Coordinates of N, CA, C and O in Angstrom, one line a residue:
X496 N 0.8 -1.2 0.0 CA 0.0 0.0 0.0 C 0.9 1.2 0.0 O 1.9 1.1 0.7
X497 N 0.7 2.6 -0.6 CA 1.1 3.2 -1.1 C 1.1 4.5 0.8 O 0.4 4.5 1.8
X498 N 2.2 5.3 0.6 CA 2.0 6.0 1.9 C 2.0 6.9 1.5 O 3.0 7.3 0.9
X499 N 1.2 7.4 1.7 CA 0.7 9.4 1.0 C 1.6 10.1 1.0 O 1.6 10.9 0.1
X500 N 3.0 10.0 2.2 CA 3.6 11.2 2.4 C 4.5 11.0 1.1 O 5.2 12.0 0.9
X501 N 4.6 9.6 0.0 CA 5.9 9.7 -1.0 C 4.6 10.0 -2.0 O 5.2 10.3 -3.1
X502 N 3.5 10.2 -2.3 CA 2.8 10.7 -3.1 C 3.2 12.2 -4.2 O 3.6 13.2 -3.5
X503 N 3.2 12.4 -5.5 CA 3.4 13.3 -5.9 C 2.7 15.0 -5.4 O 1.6 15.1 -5.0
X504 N 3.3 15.8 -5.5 CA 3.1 17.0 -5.4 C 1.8 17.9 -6.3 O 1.5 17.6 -7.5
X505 N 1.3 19.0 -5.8 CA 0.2 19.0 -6.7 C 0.8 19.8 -8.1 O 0.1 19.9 -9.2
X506 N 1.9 20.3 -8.0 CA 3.0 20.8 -9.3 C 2.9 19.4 -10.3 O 2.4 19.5 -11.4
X507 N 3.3 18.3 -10.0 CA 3.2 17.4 -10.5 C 2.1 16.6 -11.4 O 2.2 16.3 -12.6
X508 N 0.9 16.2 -10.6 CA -0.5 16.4 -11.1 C -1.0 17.5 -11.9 O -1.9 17.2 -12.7
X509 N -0.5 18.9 -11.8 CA -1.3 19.7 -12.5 C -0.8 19.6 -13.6 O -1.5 19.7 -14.6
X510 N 1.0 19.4 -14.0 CA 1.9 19.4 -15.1 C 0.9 18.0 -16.0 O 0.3 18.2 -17.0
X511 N 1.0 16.7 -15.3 CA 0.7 15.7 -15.8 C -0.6 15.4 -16.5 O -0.7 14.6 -17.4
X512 N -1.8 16.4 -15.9 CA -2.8 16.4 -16.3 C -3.0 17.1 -17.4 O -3.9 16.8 -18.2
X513 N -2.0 18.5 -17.4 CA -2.1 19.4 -19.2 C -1.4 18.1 -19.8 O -2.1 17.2 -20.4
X514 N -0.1 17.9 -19.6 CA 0.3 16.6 -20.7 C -1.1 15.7 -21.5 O -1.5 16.0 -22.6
X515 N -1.7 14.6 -20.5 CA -2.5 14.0 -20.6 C -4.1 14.7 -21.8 O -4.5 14.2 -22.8
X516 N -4.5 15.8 -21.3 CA -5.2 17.0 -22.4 C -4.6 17.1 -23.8 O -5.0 16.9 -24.9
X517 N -3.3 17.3 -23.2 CA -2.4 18.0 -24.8 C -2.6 16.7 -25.5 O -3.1 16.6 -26.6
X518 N -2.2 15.4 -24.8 CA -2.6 14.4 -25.9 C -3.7 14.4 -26.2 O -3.8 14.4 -27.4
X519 N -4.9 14.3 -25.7 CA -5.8 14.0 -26.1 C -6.4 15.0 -27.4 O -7.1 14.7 -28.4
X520 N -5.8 16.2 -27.1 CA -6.4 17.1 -28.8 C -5.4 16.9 -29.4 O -5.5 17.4 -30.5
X521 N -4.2 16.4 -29.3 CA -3.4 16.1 -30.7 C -3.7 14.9 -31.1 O -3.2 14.6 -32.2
X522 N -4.4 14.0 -30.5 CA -4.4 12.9 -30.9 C -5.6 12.6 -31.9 O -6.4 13.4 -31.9
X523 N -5.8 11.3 -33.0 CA -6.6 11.0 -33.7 C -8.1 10.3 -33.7 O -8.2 9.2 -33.2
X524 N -8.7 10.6 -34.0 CA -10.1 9.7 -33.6 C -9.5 7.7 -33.6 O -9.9 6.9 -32.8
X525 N -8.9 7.5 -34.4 CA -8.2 6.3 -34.9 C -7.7 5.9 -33.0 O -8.3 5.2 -32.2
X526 N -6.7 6.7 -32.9 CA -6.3 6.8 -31.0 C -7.1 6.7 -30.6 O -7.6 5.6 -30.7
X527 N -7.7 7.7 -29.9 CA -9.2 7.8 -29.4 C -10.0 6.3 -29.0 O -10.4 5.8 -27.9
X528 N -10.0 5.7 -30.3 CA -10.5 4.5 -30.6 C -9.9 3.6 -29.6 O -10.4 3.0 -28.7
X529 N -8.5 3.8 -30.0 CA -8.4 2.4 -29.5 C -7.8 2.3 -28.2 O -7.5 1.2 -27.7
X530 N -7.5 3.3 -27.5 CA -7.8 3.3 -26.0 C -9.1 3.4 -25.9 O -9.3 2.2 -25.5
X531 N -9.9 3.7 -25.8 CA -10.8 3.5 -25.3 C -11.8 1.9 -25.6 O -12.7 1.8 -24.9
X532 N -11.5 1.1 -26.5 CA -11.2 0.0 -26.9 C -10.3 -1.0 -25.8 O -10.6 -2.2 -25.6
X533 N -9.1 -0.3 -25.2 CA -8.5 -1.3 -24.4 C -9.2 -0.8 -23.0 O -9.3 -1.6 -22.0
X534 N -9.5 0.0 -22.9 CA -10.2 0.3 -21.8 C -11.2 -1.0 -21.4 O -11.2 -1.7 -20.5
X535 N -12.4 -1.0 -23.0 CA -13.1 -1.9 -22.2 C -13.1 -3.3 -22.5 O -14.2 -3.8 -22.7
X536 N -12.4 -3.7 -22.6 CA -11.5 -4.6 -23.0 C -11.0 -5.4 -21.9 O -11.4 -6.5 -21.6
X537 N -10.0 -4.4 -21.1 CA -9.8 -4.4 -19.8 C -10.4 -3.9 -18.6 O -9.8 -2.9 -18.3
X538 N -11.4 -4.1 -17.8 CA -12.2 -3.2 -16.9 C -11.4 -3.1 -15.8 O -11.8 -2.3 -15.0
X539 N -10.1 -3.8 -15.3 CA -9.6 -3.6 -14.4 C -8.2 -2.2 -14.2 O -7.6 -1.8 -13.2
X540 N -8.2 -1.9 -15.6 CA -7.1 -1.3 -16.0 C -7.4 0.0 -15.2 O -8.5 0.5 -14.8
X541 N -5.7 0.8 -15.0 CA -6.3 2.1 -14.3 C -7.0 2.7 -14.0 O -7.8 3.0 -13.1
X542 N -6.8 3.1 -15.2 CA -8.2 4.5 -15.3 C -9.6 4.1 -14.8 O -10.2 4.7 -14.0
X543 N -10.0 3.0 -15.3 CA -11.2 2.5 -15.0 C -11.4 2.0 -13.8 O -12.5 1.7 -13.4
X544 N -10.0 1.8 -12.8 CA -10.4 1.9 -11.5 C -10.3 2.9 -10.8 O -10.8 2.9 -9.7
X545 N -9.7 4.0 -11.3 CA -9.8 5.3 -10.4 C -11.4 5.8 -10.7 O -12.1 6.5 -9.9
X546 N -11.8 5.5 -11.6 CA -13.1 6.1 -12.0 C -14.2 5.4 -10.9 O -14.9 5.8 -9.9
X547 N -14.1 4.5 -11.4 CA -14.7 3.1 -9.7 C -14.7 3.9 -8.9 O -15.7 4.5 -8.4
X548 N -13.3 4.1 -8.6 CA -13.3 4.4 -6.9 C -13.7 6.0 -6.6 O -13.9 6.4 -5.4
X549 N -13.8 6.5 -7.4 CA -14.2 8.3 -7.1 C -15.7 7.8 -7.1 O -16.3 7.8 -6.0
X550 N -16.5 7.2 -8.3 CA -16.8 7.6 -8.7 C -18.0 6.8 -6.8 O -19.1 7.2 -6.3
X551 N -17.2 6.0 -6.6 CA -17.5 5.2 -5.7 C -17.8 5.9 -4.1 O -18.5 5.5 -3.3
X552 N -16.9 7.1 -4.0 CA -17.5 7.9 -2.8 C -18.2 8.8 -3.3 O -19.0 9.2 -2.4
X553 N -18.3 9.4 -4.5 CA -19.4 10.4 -4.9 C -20.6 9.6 -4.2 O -20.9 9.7 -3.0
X554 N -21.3 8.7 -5.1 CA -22.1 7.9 -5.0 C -22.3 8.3 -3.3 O -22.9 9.4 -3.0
X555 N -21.8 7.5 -2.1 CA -21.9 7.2 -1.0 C -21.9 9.0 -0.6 O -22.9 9.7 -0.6
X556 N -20.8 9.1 -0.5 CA -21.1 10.7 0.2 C -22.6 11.3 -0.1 O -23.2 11.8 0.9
X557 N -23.1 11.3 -1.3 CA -24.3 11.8 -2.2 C -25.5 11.4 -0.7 O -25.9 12.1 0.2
X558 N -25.7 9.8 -0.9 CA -26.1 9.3 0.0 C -26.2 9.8 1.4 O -27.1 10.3 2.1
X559 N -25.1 9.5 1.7 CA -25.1 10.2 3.6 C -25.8 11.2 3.5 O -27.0 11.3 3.8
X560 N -25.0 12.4 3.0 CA -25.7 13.8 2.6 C -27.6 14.0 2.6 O -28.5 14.7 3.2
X561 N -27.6 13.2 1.7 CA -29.3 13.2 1.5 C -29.7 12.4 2.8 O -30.8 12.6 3.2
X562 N -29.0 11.7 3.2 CA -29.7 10.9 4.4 C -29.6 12.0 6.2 O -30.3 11.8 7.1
X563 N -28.6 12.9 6.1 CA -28.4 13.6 6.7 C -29.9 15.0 6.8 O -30.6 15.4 7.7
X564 N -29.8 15.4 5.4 CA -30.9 16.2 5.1 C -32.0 16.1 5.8 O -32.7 16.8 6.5
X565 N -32.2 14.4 5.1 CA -33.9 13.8 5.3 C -34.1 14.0 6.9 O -35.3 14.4 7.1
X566 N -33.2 13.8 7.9 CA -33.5 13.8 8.6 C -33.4 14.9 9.6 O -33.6 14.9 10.8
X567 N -33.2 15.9 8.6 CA -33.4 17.5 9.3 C -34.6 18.0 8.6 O -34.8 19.2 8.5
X568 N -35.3 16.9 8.2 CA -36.9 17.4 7.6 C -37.1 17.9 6.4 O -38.1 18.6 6.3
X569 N -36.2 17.5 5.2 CA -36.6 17.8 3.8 C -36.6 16.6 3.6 O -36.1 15.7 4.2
X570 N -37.3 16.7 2.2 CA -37.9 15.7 1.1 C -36.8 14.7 0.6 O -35.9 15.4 0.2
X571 N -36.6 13.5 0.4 CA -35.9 13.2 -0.4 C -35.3 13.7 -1.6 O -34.1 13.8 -1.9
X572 N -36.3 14.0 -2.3 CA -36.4 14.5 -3.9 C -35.6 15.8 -3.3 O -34.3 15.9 -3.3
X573 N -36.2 16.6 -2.9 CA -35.4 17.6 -2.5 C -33.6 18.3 -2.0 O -32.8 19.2 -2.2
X574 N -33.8 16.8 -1.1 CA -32.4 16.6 -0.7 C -31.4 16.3 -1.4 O -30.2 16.6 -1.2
X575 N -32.0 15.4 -2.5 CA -31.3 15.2 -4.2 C -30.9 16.4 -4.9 O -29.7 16.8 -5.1
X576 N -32.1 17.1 -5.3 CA -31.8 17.8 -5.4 C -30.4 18.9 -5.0 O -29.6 19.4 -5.9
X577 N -30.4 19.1 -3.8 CA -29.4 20.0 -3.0 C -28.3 19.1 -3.2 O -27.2 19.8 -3.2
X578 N -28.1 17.7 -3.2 CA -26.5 17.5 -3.4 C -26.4 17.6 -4.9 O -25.2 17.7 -5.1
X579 N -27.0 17.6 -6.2 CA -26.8 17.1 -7.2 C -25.6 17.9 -7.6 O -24.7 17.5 -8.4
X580 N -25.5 19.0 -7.2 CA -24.3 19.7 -8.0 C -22.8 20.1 -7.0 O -21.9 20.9 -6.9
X581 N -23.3 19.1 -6.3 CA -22.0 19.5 -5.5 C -21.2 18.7 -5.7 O -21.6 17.6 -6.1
X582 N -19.9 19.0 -5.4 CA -18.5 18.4 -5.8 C -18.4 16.9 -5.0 O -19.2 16.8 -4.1
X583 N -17.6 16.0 -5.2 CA -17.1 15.0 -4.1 C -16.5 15.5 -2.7 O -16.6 15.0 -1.6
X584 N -15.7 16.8 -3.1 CA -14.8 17.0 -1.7 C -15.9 17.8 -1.4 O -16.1 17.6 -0.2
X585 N -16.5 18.3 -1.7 CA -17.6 19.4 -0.8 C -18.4 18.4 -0.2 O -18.9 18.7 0.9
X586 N -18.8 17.0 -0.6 CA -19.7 16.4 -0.1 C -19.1 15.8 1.2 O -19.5 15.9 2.3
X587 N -17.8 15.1 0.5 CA -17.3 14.9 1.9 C -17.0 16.3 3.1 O -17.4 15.9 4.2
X588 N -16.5 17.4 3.0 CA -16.4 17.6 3.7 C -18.0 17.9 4.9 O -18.0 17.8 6.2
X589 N -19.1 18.2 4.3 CA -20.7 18.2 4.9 C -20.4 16.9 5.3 O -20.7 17.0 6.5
X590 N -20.0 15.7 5.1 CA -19.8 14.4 6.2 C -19.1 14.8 7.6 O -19.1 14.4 8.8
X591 N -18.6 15.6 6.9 CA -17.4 15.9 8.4 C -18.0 16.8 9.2 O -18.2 16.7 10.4
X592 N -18.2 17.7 8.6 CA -19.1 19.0 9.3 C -19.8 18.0 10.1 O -19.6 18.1 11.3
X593 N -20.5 17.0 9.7 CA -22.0 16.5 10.4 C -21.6 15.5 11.4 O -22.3 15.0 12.3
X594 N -20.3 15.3 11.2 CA -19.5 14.1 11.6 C -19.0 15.2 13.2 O -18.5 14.6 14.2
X595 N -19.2 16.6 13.2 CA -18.1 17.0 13.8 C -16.9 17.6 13.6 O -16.2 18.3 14.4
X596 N -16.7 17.3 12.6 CA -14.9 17.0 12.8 C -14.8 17.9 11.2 O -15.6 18.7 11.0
X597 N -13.9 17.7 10.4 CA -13.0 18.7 9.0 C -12.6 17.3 8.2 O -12.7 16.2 8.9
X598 N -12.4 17.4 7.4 CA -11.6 16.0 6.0 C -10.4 15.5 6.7 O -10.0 14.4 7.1
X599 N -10.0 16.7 6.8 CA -8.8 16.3 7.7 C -8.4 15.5 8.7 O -7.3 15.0 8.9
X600 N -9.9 15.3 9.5 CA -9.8 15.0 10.5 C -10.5 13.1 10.4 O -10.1 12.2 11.2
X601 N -11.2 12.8 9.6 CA -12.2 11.7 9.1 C -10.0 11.1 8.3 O -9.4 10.3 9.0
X602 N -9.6 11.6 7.2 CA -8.5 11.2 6.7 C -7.2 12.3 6.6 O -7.4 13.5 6.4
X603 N -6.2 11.9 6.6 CA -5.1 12.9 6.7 C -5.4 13.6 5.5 O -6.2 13.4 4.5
X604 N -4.8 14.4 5.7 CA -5.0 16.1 4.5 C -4.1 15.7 3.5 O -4.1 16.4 2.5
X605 N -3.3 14.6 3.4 CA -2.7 14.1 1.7 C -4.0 13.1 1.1 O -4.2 12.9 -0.1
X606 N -4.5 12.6 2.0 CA -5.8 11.9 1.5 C -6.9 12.7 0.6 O -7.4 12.3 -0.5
X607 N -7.0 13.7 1.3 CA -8.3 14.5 0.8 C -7.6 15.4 -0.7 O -8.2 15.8 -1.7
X608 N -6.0 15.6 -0.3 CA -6.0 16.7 -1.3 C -5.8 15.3 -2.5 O -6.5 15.5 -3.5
X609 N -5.0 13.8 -2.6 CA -5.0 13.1 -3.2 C -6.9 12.7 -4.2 O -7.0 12.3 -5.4
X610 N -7.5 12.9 -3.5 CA -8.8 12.9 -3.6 C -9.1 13.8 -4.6 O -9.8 13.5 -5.6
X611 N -8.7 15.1 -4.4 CA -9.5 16.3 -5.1 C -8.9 15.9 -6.4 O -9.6 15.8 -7.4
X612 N -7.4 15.5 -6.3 CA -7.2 15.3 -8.1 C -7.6 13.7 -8.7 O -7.5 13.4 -9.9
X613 N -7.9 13.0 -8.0 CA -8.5 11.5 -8.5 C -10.0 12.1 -9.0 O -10.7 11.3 -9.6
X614 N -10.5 13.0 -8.8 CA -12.0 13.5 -9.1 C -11.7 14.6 -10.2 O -12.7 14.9 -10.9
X615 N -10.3 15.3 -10.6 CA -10.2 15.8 -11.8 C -9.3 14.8 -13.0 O -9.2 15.0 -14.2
X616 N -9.0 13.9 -12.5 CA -8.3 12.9 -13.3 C -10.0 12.1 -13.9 O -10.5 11.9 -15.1
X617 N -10.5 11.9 -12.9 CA -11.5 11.3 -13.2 C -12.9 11.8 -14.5 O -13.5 11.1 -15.3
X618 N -12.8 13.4 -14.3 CA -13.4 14.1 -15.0 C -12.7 13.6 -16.4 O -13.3 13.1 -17.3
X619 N -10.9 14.0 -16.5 CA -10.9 13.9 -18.4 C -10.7 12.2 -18.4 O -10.4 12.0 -19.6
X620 N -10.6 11.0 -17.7 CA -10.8 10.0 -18.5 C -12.3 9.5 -18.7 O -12.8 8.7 -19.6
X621 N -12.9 9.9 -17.9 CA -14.0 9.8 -18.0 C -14.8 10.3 -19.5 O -15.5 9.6 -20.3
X622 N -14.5 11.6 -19.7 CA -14.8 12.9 -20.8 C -13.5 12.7 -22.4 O -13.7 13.0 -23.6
X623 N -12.5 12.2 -21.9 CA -11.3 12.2 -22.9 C -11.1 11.0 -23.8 O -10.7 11.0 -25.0
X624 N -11.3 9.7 -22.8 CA -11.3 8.5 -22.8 C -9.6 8.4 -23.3 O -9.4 7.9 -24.4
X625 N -8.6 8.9 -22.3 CA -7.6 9.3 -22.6 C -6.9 7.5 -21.2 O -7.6 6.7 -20.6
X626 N -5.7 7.4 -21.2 CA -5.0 6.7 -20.5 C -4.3 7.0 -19.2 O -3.5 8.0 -19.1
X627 N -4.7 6.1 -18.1 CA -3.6 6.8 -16.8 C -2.9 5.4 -16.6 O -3.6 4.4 -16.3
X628 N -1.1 5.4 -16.6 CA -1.0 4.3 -16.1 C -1.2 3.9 -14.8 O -1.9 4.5 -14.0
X629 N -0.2 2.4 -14.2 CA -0.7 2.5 -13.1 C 0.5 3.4 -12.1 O -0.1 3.6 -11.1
X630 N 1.6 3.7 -12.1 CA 2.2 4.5 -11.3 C 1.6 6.3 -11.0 O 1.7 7.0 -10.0
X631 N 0.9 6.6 -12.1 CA 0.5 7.7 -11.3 C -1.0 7.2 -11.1 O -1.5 8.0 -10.4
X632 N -1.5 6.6 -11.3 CA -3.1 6.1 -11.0 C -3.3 5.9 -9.5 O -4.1 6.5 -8.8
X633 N -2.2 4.8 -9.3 CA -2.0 4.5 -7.5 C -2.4 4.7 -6.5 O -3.0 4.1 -5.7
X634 N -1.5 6.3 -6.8 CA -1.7 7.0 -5.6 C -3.0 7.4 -5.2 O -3.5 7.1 -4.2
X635 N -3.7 8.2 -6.3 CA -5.2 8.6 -6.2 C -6.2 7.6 -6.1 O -7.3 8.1 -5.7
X636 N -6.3 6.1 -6.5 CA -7.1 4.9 -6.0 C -6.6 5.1 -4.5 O -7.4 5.5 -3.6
X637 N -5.3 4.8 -4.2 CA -5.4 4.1 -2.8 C -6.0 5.0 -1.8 O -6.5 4.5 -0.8
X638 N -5.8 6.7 -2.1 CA -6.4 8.1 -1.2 C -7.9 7.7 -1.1 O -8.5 7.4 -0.1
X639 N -8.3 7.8 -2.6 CA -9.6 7.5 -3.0 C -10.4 6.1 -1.7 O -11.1 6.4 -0.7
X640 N -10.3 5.1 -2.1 CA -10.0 4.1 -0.8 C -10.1 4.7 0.2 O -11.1 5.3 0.5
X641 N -9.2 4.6 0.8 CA -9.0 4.8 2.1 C -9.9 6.1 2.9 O -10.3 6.1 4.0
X642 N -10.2 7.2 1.9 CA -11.8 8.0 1.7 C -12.7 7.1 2.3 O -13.1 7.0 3.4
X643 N -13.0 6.4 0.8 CA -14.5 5.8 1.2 C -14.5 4.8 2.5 O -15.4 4.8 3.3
X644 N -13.2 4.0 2.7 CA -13.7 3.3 3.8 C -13.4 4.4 4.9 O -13.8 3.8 5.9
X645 N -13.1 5.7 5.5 CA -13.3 6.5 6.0 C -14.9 7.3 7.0 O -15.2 7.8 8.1
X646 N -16.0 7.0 5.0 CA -17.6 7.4 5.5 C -17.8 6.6 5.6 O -18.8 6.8 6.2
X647 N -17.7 5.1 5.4 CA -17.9 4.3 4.8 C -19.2 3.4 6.5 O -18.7 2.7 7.4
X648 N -20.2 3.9 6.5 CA -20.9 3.3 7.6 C -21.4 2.3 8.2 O -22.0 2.0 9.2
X649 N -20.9 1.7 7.1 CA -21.3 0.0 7.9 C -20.2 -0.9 8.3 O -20.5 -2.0 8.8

């Protein structure tokens, strides 16, 4: 298991993530193709599990959240409503709020900030259908992880 503190820097991630864009608009529909072709092909492969795993505390956080609401007396529908546009880390952090406590405090603060970019990594393979291998993938599954089992209530 990976230990946050040798995790890359957010200089790092932000450099890596223009790289990863720049390819994707220089690249060919033909490319295009065929990663995303090995993508599903392979469902276990990086990308496709960092996407899991974000995509995996959105989900849950979403949940708490609305379950938190319901029980301060709005509507389900409603309470949907009110998370629908909120970010992953915003949701987590209303867990924490409600929890008491800050992100920080539920997972160390290389978790949460590992977190914020597994949810912008997540946005362009999701949107790009572009490639992450697995040395920089890693880090942001295992943050990601260690997140969910963090709200994780049962």
């Amino acid at each position: 298991m990976n230990t946050q503190a040798n995790a890359p820097d957010d200089v790092y991630y932000e450099s890596h993530l223009a790289r990863l864009r720049k390819s994707y608009v220089s690249g060919t529909p033909a490319q295009r193709a065929g990663i995303a072709r090995q993508r599903m092909d392979n469902p276990g492969v990086t990308a496709n599990m960092l996407i899991t795993c974000v995509s995996a505390v959105e989900g849950l956080s979403r949940s708490l959240v609305i379950e938190g609401l319901v029980l301060d007396g709005m509507e389900h529908r409603d309470a949907y409503d009110t998370t629908w546009r909120m970010s992953p880390p915003d949701m987590v952090s209303a867990i924490a709020r409600s929890r008491g406590q800050n992100p920080e405090t539920l997972v160390d603060a290389d978790v949460c900030r590992l977190f914020v970019w597994g949810v912008k990594y997540r946005h362009l393979l999701i949107h790009e259908a572009t490639f992450l291998n697995e040395n920089d993938g890693s880090w942001l599954i295992d943050a990601t992880r260690r997140l969910f089992n963090a709200i994780d209530p049962s």
